[in-house]
Coordinates of C-alpha atoms and ligand atoms in Angstrom, one line a residue:
X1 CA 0.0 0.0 0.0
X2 CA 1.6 3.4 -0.9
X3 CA 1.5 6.1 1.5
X4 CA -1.5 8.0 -0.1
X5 CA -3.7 5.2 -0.5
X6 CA -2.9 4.4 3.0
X7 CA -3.7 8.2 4.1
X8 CA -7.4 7.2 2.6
X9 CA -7.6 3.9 4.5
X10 CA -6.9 5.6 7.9
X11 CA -9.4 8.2 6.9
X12 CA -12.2 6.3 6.2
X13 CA -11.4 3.8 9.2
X14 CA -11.8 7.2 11.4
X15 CA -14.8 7.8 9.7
X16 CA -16.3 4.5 10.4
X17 CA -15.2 4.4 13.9
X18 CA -17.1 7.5 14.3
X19 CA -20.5 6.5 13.2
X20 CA -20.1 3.2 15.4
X21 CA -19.2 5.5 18.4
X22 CA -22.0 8.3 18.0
X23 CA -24.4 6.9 15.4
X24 CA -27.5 8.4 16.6
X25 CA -29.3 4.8 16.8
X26 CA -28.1 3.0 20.3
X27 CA -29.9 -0.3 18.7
X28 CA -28.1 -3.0 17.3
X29 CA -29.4 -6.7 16.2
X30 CA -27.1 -9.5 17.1
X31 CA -28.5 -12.6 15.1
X32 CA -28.1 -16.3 16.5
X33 CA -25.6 -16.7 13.2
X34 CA -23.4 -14.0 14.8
X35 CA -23.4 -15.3 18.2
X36 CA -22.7 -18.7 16.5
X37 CA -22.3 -20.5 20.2
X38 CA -24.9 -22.2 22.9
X39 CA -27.4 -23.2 20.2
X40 CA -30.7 -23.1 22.6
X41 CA -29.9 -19.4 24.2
X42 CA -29.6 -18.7 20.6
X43 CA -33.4 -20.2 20.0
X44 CA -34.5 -18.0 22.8
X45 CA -33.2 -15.0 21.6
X46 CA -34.5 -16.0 18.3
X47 CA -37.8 -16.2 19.2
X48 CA -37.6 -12.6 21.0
X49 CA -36.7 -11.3 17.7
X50 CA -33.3 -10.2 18.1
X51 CA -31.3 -9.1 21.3
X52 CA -32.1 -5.2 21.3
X53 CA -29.3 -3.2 23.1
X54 CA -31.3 0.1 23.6
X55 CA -30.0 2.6 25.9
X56 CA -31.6 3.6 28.9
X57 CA -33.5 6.8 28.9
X58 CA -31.9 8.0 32.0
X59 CA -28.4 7.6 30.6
X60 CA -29.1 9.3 27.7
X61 CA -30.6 11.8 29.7
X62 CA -26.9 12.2 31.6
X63 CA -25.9 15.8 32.7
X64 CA -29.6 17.1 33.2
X65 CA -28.7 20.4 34.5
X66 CA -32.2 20.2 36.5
X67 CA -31.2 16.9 38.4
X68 CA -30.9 17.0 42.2
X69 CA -27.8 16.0 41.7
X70 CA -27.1 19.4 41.5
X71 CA -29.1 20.6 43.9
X72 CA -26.9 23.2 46.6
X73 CA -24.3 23.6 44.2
X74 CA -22.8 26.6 42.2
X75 CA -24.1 26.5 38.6
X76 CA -21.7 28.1 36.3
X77 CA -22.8 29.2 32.6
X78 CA -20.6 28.4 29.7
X79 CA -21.9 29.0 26.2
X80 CA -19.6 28.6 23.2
X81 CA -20.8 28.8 19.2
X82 CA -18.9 26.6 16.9
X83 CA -18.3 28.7 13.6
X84 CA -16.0 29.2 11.2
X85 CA -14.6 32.1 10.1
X86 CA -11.0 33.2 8.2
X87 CA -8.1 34.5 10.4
X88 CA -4.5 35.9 9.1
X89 CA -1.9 33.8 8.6
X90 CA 1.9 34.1 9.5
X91 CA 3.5 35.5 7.0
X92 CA 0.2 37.3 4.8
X93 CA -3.0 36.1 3.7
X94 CA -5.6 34.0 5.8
X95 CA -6.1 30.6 6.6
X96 CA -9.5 28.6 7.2
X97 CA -10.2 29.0 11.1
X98 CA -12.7 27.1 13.0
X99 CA -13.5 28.3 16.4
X100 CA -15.4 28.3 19.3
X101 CA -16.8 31.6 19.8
X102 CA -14.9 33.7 17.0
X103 CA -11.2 33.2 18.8
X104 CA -8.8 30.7 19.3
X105 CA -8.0 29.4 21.7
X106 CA -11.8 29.5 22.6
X107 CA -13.1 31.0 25.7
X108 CA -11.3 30.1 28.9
X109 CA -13.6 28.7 31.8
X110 CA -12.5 29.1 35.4
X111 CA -14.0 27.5 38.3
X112 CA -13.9 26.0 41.5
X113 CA -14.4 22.4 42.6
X114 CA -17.5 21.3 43.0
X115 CA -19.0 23.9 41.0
X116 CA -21.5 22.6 38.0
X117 CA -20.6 23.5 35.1
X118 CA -23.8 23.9 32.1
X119 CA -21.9 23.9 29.1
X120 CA -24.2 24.9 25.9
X121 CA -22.8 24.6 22.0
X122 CA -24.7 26.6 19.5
X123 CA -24.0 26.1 16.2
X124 CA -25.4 28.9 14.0
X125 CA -28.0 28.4 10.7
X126 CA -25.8 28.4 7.7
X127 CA -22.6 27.1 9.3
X128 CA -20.9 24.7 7.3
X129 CA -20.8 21.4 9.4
X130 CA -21.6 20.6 12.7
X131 CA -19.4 20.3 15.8
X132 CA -19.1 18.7 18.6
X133 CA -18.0 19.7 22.3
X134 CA -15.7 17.4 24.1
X135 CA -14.9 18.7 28.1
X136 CA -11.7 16.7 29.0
X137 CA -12.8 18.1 32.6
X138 CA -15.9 16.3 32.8
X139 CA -16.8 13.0 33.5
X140 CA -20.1 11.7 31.2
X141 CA -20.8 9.6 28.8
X142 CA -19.2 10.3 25.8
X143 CA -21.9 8.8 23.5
X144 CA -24.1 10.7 23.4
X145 CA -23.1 13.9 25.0
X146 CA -19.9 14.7 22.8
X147 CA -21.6 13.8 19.7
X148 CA -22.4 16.3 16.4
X149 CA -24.7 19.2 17.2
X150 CA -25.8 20.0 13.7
X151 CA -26.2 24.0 12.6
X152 CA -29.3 25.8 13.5
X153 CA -29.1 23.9 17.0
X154 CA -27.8 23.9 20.0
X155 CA -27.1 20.9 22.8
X156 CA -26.5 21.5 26.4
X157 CA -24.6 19.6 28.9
X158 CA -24.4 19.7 32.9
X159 CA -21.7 18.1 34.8
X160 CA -19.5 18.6 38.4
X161 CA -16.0 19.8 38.2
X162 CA -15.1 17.3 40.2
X163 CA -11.4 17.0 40.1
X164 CA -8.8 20.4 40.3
X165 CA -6.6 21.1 37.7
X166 CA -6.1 22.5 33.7
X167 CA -8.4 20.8 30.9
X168 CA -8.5 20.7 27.4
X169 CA -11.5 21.2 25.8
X170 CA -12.2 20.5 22.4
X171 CA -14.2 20.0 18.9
X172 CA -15.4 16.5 18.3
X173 CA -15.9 16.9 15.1
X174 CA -18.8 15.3 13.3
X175 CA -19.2 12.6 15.5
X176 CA -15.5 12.1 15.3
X177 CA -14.7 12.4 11.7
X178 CA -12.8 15.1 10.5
X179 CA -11.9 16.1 14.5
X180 CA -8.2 16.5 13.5
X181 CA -9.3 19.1 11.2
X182 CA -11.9 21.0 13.3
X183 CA -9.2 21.3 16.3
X184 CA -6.1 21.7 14.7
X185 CA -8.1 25.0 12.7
X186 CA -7.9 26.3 16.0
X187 CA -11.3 24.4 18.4
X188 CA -10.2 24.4 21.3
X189 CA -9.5 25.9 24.6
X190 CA -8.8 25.1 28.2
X191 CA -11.0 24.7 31.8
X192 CA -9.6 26.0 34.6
X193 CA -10.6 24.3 37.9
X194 CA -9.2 25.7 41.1
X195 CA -9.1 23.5 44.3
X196 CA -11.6 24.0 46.6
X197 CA -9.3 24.9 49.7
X198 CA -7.6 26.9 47.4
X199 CA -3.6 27.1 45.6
X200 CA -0.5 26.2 47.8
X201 CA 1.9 28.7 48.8
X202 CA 5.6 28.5 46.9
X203 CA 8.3 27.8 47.8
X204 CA 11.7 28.9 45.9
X205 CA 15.2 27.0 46.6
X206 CA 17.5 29.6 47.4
X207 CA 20.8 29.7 49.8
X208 CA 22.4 32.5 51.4
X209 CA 25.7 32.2 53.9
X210 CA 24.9 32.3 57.0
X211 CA 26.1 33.9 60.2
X212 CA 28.5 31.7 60.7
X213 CA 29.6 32.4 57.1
X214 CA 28.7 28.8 56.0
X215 CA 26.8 28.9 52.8
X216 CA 23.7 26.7 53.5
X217 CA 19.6 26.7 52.1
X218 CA 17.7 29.5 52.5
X219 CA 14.1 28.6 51.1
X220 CA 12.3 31.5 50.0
X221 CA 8.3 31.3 50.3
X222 CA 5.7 33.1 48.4
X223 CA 2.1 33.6 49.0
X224 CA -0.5 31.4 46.7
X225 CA -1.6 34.7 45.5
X226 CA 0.0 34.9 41.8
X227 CA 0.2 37.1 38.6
X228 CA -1.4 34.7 36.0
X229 CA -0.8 33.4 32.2
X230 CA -2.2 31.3 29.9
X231 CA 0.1 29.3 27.2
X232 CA -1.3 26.7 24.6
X233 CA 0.6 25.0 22.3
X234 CA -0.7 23.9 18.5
X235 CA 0.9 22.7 15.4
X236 CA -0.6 24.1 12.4
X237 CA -0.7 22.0 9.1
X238 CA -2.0 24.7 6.3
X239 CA -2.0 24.1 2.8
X240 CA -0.6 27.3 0.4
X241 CA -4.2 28.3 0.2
X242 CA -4.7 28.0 4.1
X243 CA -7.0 25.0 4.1
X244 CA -6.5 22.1 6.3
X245 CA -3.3 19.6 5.2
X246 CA -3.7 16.1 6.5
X247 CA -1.2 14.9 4.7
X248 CA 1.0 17.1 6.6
X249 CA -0.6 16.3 9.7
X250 CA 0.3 12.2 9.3
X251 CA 3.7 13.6 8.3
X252 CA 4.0 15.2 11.8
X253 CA 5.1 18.2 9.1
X254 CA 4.3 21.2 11.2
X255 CA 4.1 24.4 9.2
X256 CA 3.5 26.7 12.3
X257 CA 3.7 26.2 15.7
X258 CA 1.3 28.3 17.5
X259 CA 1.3 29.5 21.3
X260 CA -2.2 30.9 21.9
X261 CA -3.3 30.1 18.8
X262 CA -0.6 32.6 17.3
X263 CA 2.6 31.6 16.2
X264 CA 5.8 34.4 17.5
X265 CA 2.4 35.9 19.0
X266 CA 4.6 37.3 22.3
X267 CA 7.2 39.0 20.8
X268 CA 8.7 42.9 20.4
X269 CA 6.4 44.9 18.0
X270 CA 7.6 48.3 16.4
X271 CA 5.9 50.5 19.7
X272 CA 9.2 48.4 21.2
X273 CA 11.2 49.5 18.4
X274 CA 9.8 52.9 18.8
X275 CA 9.9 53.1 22.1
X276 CA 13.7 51.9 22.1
X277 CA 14.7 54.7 20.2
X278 CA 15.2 52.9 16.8
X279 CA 11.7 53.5 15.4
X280 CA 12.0 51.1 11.8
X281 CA 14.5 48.6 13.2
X282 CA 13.7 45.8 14.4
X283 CA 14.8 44.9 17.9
X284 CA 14.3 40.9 18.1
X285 CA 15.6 38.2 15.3
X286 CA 12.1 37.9 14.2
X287 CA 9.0 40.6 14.2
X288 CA 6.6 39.0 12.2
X289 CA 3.2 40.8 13.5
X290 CA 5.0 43.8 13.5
X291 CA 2.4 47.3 12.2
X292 CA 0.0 49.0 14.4
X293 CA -2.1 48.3 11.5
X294 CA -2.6 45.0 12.1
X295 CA -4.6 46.0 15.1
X296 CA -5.6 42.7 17.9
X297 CA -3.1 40.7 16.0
X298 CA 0.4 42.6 15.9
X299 CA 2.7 40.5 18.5
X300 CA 2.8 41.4 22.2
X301 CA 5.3 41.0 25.4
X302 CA 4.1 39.6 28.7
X303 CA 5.4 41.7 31.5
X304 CA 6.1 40.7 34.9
X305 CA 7.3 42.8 37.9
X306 CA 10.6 40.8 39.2
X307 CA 10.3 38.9 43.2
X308 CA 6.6 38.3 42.1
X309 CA 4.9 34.9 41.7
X310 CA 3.7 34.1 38.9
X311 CA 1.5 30.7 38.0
X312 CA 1.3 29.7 34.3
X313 CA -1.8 27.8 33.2
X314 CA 0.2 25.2 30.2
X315 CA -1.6 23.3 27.9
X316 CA -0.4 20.8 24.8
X317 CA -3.8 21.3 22.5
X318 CA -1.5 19.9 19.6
X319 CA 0.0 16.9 18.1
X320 CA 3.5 17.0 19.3
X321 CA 5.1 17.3 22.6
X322 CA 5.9 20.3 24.5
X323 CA 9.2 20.1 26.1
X324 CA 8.4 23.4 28.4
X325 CA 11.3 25.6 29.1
X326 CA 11.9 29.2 30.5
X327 CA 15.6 30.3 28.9
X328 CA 16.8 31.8 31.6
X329 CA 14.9 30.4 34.3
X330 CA 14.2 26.8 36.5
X331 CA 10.6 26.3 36.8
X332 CA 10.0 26.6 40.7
X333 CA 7.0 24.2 40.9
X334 CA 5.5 22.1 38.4
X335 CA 1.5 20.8 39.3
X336 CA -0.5 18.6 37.5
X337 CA -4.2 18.0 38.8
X338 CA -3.7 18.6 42.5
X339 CA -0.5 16.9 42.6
X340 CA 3.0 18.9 42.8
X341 CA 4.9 16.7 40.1
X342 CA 8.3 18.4 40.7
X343 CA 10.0 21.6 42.7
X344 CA 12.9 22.9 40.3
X345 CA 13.4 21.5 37.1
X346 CA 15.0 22.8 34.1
X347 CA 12.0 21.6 31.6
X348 CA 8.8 19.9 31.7
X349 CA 7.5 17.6 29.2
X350 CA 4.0 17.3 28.2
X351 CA 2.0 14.8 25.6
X352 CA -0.8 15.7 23.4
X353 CA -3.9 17.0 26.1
X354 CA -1.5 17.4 29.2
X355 CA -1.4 20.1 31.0
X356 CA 0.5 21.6 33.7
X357 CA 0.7 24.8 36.4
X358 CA 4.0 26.3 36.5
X359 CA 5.0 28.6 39.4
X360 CA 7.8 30.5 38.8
X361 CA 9.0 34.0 40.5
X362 CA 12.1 36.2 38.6
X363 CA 14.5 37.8 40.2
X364 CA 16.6 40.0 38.3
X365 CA 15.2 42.1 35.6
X366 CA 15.6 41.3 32.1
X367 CA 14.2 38.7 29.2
X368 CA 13.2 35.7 29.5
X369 CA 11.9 33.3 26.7
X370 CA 9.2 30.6 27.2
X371 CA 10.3 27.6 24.6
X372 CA 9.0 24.2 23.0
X373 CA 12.7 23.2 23.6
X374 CA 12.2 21.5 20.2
X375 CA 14.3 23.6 17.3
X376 CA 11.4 22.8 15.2
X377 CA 8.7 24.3 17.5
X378 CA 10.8 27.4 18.7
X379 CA 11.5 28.1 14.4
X380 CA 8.2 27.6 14.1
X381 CA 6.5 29.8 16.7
X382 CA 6.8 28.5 20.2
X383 CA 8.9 31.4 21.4
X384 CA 7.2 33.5 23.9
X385 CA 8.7 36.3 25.8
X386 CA 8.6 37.7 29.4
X387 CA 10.2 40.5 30.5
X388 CA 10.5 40.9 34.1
X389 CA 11.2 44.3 35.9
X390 CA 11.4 47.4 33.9
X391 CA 15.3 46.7 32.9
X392 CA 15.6 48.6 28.9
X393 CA 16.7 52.2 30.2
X394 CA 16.8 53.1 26.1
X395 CA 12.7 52.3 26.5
X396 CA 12.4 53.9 29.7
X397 CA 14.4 57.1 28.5
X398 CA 12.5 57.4 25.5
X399 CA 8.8 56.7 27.1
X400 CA 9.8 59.1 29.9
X401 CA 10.5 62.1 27.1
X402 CA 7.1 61.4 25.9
X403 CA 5.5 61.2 28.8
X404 CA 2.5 63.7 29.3
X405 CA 0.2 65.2 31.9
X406 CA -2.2 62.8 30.2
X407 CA -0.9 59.9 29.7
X408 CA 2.0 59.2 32.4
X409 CA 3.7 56.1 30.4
X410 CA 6.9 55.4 32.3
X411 CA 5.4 56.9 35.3
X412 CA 2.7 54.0 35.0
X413 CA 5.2 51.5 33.9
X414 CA 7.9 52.0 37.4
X415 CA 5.4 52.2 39.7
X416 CA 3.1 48.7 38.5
X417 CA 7.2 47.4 38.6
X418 CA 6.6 46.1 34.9
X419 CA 5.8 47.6 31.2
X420 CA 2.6 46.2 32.1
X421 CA 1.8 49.7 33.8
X422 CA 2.2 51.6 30.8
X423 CA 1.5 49.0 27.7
X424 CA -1.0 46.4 29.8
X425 CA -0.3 42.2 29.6
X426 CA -1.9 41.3 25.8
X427 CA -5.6 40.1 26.9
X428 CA -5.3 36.6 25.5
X429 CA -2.7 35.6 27.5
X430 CA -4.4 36.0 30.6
X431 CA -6.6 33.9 31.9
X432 CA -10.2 35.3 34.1
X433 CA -9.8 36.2 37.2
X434 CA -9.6 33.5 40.0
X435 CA -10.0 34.2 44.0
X436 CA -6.3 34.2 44.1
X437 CA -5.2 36.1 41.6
X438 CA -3.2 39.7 41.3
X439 CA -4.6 41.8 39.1
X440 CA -2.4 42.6 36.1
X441 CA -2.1 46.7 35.9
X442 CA -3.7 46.5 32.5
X443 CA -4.3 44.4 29.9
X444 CA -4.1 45.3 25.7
X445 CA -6.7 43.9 23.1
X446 CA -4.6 40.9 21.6
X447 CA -5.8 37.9 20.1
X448 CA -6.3 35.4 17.0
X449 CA -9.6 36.7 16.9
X450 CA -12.5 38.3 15.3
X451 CA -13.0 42.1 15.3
X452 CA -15.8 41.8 17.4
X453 CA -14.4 39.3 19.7
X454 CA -11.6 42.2 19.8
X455 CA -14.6 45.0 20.4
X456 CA -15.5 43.0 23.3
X457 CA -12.0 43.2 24.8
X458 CA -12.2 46.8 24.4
X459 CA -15.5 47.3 25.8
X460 CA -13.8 45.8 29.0
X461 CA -11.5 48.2 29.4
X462 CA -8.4 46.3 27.2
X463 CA -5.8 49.2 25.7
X464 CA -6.0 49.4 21.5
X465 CA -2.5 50.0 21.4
X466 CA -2.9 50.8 17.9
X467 CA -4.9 53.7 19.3
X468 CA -3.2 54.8 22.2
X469 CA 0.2 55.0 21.1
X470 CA -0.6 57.5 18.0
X471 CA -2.3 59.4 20.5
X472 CA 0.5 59.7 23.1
X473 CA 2.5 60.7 20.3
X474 CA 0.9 63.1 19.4
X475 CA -0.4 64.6 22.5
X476 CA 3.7 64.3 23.2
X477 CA 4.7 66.1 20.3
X478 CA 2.2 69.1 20.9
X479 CA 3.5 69.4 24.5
X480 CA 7.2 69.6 23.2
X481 CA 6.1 72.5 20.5
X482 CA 4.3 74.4 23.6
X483 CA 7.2 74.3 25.8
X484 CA 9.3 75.6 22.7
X485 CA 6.9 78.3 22.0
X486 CA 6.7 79.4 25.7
X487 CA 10.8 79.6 25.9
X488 CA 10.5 82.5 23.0
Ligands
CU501 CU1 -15.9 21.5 15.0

């Protein structure tokens, strides 16, 4: 068999195990010829006509969000529409998107153990195929709950987020078939289930010499309270036209690696080239979403005051492993589910669906880059960077000369003891809001996203960068031409 027509044959096996996993009828007819065994239990179910397996009603009624089951427990909302819509592509043009909700990754859902969480998929009249809803944090029957939801309908689900930790959640295609497609175009998105007693406090391996001047451990501990960020990792398989390549996807042949559902999403833009002093030139190896024009989807930094800690949500919504990394940095804690997996370690690996929580607190100012420590996945997109502190003077020069009455950059920027202060964490990066969470001094509209998905980011009070920084510009230079006038 040569590779293609063994590309069809694994097709069409997924598209057969499909309809025998969520074929809408739960009947099937076993004949005595089939059974081919005990020849008189074979006569009795011969003369009942057939042994029926037919579903219960109650299970298929599983995850009634009316059942008393639920009774005395928070019931938290989460609606999500499965559309497709077109989305730029590295590099120019657009590629086919499918998303939940207009974004990728979808919508993230945060809530505590124990809550009940009613999960409803809409998919709109006119939408192209149907999709399906599979909640990696939930435990219910798959058949029939994850199962197509065809357009012009909608399917709801209730179920108890029983157990703490990060979940994928993700398209199940039609019944299955074509799922690679629907979640590697960008379906998918994570849950977000804080323990019910709450996050543990950190602790950091540190050592210090002592009185007696011996040099011995000095363990550093950190409130649970933490800054908070949100990394997924994807592998993109695009045709030149920006359709869906399985090919490439059996090839393992990624074409992009995307963090966030952007690939080199979280990296300098030209307001950091500007802002440097070299307005024009470029200040990191690779600016690829790099104009004010291209509005929620020009690349971003994540900004981090320094001695803070900070707990990253991580999770592999792709096809390859994730070999986590920080360059510059050992990951203070890693947590999977409710269970520390390792304090200090240089990297963490994680499969396709794993997830992790990484606590990590920076000391001295500077860069730091967030890696796929594959070459392949960092060439490819999985380069993220932090910078902690406020520790690039030509930036903080330059934003101090512009600084205005109205709108106090640097001024903002020292005293939130990050950039975040002045230029806000981008909004996609940043998960809602949990009981222990600091605040981030502001966030900035960013995402791979619709416009109105972006309009709703704005509406919350997210900085347009693409507005704001014109604007201080301006307002900047008329203040400089004033003070000349006044002098004579
Ligand atoms: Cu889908």
């Amino acid at each position: 068999m040569n590779k293609r027509m063994n590309l069809m044959f694994t097709i069409t096996a997924i598209a057969v195990m499909g309809g025998a996993l969520f074929g809408s009828s739960f009947t099937s007819q076993m004949t005595g010829a089939a059974l081919g065994a005990d020849s008189s239990a074979l006569q009795k179910i011969h003369a009942m006509g057939g042994l029926e397996l037919v579903m219960p009603a109650a299970f298929a009624e599983a995850g009634n969000c009316d059942s008393d089951e639920y009774a005395d427990r928070t019931v938290v909302e989460f609606p999500l529409t499965g559309v497709s819509i077109d989305l730029p592509r590295l590099g120019g043009g657009t590629f086919s998107a499918m998303t939940f909700s207009e974004q990728i990754p979808g919508p993230t859902l945060r809530v505590t153990q124990g809550d009940v969480v009613k999960m409803t998929l809409t998919v709109p009249e006119g939408e192209a195929t149907p999709h399906g809803n599979d909640m990696h944090a939930s435990q219910v029957t798959a058949v029939p709950t994850f199962g197509a939801v065809q357009p012009g309908t909608e399917k709801t689900y209730c179920y108890i987020a029983q157990v703490p930790g990060v979940y994928k959640y993700h398209c199940s295609g039609v019944n299955v078939a074509a799922m690679d497609q629907h979640v590697l175009q960008g379906m998918y998105g994570i849950a977000i289930v804080d323990p019910i007693d709450g996050y543990s406090k950190l602790m950091v391996e540190k050592t210090a010499v002592n009185a007696n001047g011996d040099v011995a451990r000095d363990r550093q501990f950190y409130s649970a309270d933490a800054l908070e960020f949100s990394l997924q990792y994807q592998q993109m398989y695009l045709t030149d036209e920006g359709t869906y390549d399985a090919t490439k996807m059996f090839a393992h042949d990624t074409v992009y690696t995307a963090v966030n559902g952007q690939p080199f999403g979280y990296v300098p833009n030209d307001i950091h080239n500007l802002l440097n002093g070299h307005p024009g030139t470029n200040i990191f190896v690779a600016q690829p979403w790099n104009s004010m024009d291209l509005h929620q989807y020009q690349s971003q930094l994540l900004f981090t005051p320094t001695g803070v800690h900070n707990r990253i949500f991580v999770e592999n919504q792709g096809n390859e492993p994730v070999f986590f990394h920080i360059v510059g940095e050992i990951l203070d804690r890693v947590t999977q589910g409710n269970r520390v997996q390792s304090g200090a370690t240089e990297t963490w690996l994680l499969g396709g669906s794993q997830n992790m929580i990484v606590d990590v607190v920076y000391d001295e100012p500077g860069i730091y880059v967030a890696v796929n420590h594959d070459y392949a996945a960092i060439y490819t997109g999985a380069a993220t960077i932090f910078v902690a502190g406020v520790p690039l003077p030509a930036i903080n020069a330059t934003a101090t000369a512009i600084s205005t009455e109205k709108y106090d950059v640097i001024g903002g920027a020292v005293g939130a003891g990050s950039y975040a202060g002045a230029l806000g964490n981008p909004y996609d990066a940043i998960p809602p809001y949990g009981e222990q969470s600091i605040m981030h001094p502001a966030k900035n509209v960013h995402c791979m996203c619709s416009d109105g998905v972006a309009a709703a980011q704005a509406a919350e009070g997210a900085i347009e960068l693409w507005v704001a920084i014109p604007a201080i510009l301006e307002e900047s230079a008329r203040v400089a031409a004033e003070a000349a006038a006044a002098e004579e």
